[in-house]
PDB file of N, CA and C in Angstrom:
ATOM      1  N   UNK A  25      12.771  -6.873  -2.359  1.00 46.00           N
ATOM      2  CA  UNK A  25      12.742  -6.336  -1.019  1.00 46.00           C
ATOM      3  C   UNK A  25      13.478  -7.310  -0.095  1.00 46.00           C
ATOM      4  N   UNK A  26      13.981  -6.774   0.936  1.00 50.00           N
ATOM      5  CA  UNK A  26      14.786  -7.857   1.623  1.00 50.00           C
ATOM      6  C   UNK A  26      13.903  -8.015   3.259  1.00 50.00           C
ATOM      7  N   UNK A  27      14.545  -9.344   3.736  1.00 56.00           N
ATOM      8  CA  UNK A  27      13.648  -9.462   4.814  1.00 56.00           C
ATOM      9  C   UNK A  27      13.817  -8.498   5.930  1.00 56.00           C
ATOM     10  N   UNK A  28      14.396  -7.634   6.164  1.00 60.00           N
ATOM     11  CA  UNK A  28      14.451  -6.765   7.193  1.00 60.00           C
ATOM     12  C   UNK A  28      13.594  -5.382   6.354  1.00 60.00           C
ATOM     13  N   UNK A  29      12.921  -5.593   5.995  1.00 60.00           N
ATOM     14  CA  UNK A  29      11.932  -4.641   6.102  1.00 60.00           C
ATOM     15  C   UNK A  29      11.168  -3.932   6.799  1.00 60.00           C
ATOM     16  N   UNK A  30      10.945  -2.801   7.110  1.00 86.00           N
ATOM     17  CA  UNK A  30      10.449  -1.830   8.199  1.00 86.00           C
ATOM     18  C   UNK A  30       9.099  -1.926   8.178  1.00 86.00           C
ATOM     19  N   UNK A  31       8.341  -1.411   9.521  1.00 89.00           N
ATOM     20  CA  UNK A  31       7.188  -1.851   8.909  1.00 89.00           C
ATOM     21  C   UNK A  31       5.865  -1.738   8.149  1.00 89.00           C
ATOM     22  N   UNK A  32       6.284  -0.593   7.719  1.00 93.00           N
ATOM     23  CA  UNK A  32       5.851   0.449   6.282  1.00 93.00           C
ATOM     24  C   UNK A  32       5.976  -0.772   5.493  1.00 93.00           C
ATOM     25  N   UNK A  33       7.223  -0.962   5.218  1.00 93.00           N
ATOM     26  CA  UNK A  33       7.442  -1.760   3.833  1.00 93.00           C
ATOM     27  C   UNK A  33       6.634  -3.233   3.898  1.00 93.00           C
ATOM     28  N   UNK A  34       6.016  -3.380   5.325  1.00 92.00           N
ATOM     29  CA  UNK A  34       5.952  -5.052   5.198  1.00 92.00           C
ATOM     30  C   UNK A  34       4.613  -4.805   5.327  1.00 92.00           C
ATOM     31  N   UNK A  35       3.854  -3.753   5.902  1.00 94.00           N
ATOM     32  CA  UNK A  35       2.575  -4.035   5.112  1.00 94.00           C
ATOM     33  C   UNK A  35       1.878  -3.291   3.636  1.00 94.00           C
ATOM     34  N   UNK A  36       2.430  -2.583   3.586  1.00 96.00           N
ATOM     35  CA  UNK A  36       2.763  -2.001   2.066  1.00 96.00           C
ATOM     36  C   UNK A  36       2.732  -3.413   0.950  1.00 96.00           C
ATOM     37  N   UNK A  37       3.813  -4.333   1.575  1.00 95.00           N
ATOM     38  CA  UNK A  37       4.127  -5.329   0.423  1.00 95.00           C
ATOM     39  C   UNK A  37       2.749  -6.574   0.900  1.00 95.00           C
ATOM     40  N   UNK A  38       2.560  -6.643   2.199  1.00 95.00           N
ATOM     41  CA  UNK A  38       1.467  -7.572   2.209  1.00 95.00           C
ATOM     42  C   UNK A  38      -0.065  -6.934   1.126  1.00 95.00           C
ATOM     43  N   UNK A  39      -0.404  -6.443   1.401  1.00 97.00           N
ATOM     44  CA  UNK A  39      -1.294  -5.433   0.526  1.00 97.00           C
ATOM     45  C   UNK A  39      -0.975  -5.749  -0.673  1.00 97.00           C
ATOM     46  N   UNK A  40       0.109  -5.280  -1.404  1.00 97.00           N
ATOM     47  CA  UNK A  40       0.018  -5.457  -2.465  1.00 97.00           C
ATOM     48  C   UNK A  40      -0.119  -6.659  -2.918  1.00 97.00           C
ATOM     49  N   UNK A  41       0.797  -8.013  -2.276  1.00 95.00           N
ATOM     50  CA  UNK A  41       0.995  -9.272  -2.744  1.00 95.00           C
ATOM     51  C   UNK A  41      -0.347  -9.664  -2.927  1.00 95.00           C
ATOM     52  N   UNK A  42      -1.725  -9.397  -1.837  1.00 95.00           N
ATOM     53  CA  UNK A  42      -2.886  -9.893  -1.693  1.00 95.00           C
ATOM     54  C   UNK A  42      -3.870  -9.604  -2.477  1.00 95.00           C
ATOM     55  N   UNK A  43      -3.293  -8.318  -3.409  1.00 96.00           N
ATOM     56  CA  UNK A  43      -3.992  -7.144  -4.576  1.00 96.00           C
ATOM     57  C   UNK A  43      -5.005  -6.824  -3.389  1.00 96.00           C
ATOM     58  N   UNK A  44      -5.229  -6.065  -2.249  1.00 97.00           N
ATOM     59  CA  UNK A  44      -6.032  -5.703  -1.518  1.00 97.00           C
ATOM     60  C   UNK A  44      -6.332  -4.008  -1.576  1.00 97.00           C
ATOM     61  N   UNK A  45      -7.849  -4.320  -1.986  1.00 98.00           N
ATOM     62  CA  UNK A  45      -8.372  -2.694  -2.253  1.00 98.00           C
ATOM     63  C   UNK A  45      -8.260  -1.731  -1.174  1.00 98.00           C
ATOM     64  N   UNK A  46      -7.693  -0.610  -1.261  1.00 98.00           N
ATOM     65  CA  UNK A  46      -6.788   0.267  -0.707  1.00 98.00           C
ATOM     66  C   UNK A  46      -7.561   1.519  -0.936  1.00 98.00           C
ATOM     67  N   UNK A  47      -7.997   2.501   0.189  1.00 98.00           N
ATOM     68  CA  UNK A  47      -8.320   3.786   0.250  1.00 98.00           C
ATOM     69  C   UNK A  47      -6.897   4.349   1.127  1.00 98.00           C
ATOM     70  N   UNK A  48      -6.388   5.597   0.456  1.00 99.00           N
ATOM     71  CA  UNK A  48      -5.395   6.191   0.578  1.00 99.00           C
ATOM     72  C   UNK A  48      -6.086   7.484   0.876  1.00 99.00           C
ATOM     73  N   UNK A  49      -6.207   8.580   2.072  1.00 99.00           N
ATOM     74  CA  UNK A  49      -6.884   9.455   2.454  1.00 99.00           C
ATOM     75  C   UNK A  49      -5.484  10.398   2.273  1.00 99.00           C
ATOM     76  N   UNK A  50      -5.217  11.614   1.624  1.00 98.00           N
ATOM     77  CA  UNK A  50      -4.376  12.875   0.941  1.00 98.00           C
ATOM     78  C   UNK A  50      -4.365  13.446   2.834  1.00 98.00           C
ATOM     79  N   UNK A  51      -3.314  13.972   2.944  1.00 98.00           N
ATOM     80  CA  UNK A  51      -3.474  15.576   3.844  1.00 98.00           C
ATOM     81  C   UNK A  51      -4.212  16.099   3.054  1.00 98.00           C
ATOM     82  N   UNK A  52      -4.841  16.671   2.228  1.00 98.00           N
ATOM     83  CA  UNK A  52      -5.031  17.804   1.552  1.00 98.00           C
ATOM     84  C   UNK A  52      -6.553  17.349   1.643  1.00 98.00           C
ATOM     85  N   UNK A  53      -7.191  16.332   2.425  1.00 98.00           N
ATOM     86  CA  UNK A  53      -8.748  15.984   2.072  1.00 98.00           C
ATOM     87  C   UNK A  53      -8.831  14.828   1.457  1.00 98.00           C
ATOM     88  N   UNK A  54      -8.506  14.785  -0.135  1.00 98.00           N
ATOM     89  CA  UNK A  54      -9.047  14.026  -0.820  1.00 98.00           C
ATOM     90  C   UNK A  54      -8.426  12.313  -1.290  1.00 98.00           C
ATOM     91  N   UNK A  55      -9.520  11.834  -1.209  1.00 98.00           N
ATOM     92  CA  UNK A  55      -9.436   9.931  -1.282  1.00 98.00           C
ATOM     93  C   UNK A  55      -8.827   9.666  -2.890  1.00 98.00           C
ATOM     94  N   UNK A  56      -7.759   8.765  -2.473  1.00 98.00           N
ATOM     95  CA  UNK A  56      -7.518   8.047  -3.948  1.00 98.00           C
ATOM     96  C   UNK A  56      -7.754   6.202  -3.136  1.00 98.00           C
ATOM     97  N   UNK A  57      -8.034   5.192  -4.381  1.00 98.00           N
ATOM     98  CA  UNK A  57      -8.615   4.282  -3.986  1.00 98.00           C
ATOM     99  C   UNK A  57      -7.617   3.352  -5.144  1.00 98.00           C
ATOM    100  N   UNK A  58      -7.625   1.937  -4.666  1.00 98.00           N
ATOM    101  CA  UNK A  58      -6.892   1.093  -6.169  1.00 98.00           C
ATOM    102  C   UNK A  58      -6.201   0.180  -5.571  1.00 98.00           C
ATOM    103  N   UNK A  59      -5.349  -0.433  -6.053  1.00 98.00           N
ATOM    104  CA  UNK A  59      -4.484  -1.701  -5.826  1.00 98.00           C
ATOM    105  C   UNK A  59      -3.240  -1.348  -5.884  1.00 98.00           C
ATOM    106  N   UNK A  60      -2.460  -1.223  -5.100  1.00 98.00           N
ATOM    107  CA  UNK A  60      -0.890  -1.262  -5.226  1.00 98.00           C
ATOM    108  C   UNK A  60      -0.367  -1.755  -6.146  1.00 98.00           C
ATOM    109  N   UNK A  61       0.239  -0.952  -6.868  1.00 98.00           N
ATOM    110  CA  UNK A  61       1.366  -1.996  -7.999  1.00 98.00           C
ATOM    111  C   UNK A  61       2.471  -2.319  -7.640  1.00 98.00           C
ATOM    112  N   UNK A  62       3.608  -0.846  -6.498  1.00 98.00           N
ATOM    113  CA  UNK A  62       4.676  -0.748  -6.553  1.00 98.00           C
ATOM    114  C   UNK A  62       4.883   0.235  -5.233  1.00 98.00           C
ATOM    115  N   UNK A  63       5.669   0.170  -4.693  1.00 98.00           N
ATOM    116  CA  UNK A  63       6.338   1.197  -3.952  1.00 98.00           C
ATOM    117  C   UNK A  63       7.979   1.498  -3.719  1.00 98.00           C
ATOM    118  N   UNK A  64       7.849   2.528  -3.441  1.00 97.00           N
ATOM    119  CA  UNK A  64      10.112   2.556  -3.164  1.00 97.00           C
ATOM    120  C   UNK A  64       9.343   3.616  -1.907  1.00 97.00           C
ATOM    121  N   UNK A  65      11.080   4.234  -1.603  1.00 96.00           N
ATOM    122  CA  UNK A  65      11.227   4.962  -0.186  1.00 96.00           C
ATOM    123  C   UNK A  65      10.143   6.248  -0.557  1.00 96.00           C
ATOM    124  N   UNK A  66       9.628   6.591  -1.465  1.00 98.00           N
ATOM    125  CA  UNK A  66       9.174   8.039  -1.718  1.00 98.00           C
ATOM    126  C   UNK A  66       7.701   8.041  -2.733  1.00 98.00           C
ATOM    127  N   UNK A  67       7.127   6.883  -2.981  1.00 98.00           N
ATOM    128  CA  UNK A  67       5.835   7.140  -3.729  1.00 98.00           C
ATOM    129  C   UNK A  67       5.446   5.572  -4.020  1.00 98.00           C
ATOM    130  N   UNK A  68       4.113   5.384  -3.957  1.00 99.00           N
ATOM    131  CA  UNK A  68       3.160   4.289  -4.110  1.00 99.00           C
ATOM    132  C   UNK A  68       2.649   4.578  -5.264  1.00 99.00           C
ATOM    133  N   UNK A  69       2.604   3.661  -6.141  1.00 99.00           N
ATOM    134  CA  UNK A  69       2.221   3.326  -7.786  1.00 99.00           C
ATOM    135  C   UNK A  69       0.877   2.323  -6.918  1.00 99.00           C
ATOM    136  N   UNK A  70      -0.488   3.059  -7.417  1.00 99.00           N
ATOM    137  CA  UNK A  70      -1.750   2.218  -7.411  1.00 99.00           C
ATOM    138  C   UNK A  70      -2.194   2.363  -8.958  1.00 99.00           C
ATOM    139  N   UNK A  71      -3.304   1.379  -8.543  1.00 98.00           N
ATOM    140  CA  UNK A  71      -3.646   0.960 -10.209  1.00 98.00           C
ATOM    141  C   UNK A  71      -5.236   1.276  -9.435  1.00 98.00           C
ATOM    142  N   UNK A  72      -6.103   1.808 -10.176  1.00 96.00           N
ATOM    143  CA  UNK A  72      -7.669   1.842 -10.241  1.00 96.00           C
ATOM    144  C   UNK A  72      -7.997   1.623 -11.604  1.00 96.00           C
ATOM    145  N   UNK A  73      -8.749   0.658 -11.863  1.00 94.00           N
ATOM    146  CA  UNK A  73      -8.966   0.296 -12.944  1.00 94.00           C
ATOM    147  C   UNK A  73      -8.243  -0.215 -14.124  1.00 94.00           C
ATOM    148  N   UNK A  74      -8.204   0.585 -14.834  1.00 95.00           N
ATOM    149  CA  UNK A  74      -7.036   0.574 -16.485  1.00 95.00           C
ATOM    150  C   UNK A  74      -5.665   1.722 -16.013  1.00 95.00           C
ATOM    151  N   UNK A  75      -6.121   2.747 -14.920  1.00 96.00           N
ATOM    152  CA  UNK A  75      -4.859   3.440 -14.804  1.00 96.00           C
ATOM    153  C   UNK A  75      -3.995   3.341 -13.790  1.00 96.00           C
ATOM    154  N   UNK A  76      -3.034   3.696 -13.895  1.00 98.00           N
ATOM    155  CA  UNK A  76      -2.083   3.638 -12.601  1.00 98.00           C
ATOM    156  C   UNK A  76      -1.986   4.878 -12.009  1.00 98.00           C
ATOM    157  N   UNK A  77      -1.573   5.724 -10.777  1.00 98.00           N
ATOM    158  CA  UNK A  77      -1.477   6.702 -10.269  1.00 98.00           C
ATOM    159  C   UNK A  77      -0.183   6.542  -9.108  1.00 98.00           C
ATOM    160  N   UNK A  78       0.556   7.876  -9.539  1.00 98.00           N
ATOM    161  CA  UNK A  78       1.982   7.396  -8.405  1.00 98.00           C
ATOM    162  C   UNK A  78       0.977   8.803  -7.277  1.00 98.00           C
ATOM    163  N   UNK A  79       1.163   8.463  -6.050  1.00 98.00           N
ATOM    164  CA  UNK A  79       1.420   9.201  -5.048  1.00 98.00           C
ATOM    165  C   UNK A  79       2.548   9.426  -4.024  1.00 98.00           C
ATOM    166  N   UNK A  80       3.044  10.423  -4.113  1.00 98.00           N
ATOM    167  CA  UNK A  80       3.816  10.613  -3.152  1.00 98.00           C
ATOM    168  C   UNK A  80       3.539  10.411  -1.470  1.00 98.00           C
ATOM    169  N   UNK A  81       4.955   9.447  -0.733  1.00 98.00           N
ATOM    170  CA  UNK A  81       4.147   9.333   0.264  1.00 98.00           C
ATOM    171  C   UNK A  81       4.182  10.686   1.347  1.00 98.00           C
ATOM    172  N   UNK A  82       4.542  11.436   1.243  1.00 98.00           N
ATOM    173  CA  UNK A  82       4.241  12.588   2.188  1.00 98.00           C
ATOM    174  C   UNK A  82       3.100  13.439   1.925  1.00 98.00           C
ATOM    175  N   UNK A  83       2.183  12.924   1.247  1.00 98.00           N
ATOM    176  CA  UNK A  83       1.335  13.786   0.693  1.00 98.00           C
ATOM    177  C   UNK A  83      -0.021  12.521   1.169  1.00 98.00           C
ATOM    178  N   UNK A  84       0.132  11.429   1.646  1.00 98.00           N
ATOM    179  CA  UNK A  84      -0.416  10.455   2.479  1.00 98.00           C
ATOM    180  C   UNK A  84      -0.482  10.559   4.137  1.00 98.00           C
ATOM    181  N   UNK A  85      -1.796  11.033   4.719  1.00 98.00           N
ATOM    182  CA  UNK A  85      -2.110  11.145   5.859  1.00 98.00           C
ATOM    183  C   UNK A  85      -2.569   9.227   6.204  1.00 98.00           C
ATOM    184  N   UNK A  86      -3.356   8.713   5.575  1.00 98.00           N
ATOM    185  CA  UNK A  86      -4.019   7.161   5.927  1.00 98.00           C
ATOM    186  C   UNK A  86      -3.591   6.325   4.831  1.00 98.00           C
ATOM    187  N   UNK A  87      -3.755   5.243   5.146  1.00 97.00           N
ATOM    188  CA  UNK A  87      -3.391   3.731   4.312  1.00 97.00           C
ATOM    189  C   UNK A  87      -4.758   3.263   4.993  1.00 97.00           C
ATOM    190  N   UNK A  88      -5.761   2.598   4.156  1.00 97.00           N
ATOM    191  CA  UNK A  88      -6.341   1.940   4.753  1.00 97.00           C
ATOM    192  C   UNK A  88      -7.018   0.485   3.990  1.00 97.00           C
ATOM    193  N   UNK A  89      -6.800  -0.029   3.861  1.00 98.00           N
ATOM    194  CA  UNK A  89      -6.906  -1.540   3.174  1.00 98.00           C
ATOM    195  C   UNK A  89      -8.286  -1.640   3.485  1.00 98.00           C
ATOM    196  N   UNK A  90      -9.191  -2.565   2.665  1.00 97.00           N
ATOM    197  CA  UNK A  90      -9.898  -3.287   3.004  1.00 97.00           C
ATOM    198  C   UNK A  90     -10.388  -4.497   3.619  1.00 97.00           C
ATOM    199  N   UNK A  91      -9.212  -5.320   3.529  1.00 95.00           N
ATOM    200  CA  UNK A  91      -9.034  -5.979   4.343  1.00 95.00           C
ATOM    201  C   UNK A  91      -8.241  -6.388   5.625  1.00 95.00           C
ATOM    202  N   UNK A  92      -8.164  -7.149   6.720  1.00 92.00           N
ATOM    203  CA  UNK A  92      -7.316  -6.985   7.527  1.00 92.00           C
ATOM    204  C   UNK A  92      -6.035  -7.540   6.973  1.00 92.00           C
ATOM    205  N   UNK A  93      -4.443  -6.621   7.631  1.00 89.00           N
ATOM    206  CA  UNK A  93      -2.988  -6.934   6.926  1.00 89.00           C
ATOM    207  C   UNK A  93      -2.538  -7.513   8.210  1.00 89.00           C
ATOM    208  N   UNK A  94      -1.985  -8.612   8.484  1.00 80.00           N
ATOM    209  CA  UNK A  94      -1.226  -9.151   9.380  1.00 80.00           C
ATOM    210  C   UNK A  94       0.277  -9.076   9.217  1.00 80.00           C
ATOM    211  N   UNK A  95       0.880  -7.480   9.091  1.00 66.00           N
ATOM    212  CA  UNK A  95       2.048  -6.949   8.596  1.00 66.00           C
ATOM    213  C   UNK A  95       3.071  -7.266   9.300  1.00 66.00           C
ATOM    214  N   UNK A  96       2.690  -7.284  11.205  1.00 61.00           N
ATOM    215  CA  UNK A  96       3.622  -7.088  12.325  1.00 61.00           C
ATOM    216  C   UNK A  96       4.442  -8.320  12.809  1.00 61.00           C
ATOM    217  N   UNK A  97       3.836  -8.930  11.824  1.00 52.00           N
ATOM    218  CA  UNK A  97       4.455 -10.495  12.157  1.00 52.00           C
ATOM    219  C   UNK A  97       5.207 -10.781  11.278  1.00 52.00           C
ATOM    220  N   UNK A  98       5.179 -10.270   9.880  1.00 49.00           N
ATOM    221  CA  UNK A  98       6.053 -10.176   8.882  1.00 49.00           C
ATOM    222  C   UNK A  98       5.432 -10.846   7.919  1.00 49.00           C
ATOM    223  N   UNK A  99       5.257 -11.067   6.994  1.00 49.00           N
ATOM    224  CA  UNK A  99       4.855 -11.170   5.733  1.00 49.00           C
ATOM    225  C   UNK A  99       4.614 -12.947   5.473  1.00 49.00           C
ATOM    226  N   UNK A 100       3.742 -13.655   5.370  1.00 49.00           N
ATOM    227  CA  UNK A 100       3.484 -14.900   5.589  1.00 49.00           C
ATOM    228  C   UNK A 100       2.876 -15.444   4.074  1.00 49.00           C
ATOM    229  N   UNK A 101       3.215 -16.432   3.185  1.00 48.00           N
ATOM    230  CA  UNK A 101       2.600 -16.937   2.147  1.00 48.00           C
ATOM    231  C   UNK A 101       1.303 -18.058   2.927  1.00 48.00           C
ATOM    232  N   UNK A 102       0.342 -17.780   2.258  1.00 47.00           N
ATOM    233  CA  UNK A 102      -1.002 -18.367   2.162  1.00 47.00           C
ATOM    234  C   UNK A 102      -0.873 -19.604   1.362  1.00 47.00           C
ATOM    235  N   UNK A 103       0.066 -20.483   0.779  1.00 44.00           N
ATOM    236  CA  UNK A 103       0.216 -20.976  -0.180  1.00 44.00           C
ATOM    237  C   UNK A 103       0.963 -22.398   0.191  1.00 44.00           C
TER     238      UNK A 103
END
């Protein structure tokens, strides 16, 4: 990913880097839950458990992490 990342992509990638447990709320109603593996311009690869699940992102009304993402500032190593 490059540093001009939008800011979809920069908390998308904070999330994932942090493996931070993730409820993903559907338009359609229903909750998928898991850890980010992966994303591009058009679908999020989560992992729950042993499986992985791609969702498409237009089919994503919420992102909601469990923990707080400090995305807007841009992506910061803890390290």
């Amino acid at each position: 990913m490059s540093n001009n990342l939008d800011y979809q992509s920069k908390m998308l990638e904070a999330i994932k880097k942090k493996n931070i447990w993730t409820k993903f709320y559907l338009t359609d109603g229903r909750l998928l839950e898991g850890e980010i593996v992966n994303f591009d311009n058009f679908v999020i690869v989560i992992r729950h458990g042993e499986k992985n699940k791609m969702i498409y992102k237009h089919a994503i009304a919420t992102v909601a992490p469990d923990e707080d993402v400090k995305a807007g500032v841009g992506i910061v190593d803890d390290e």
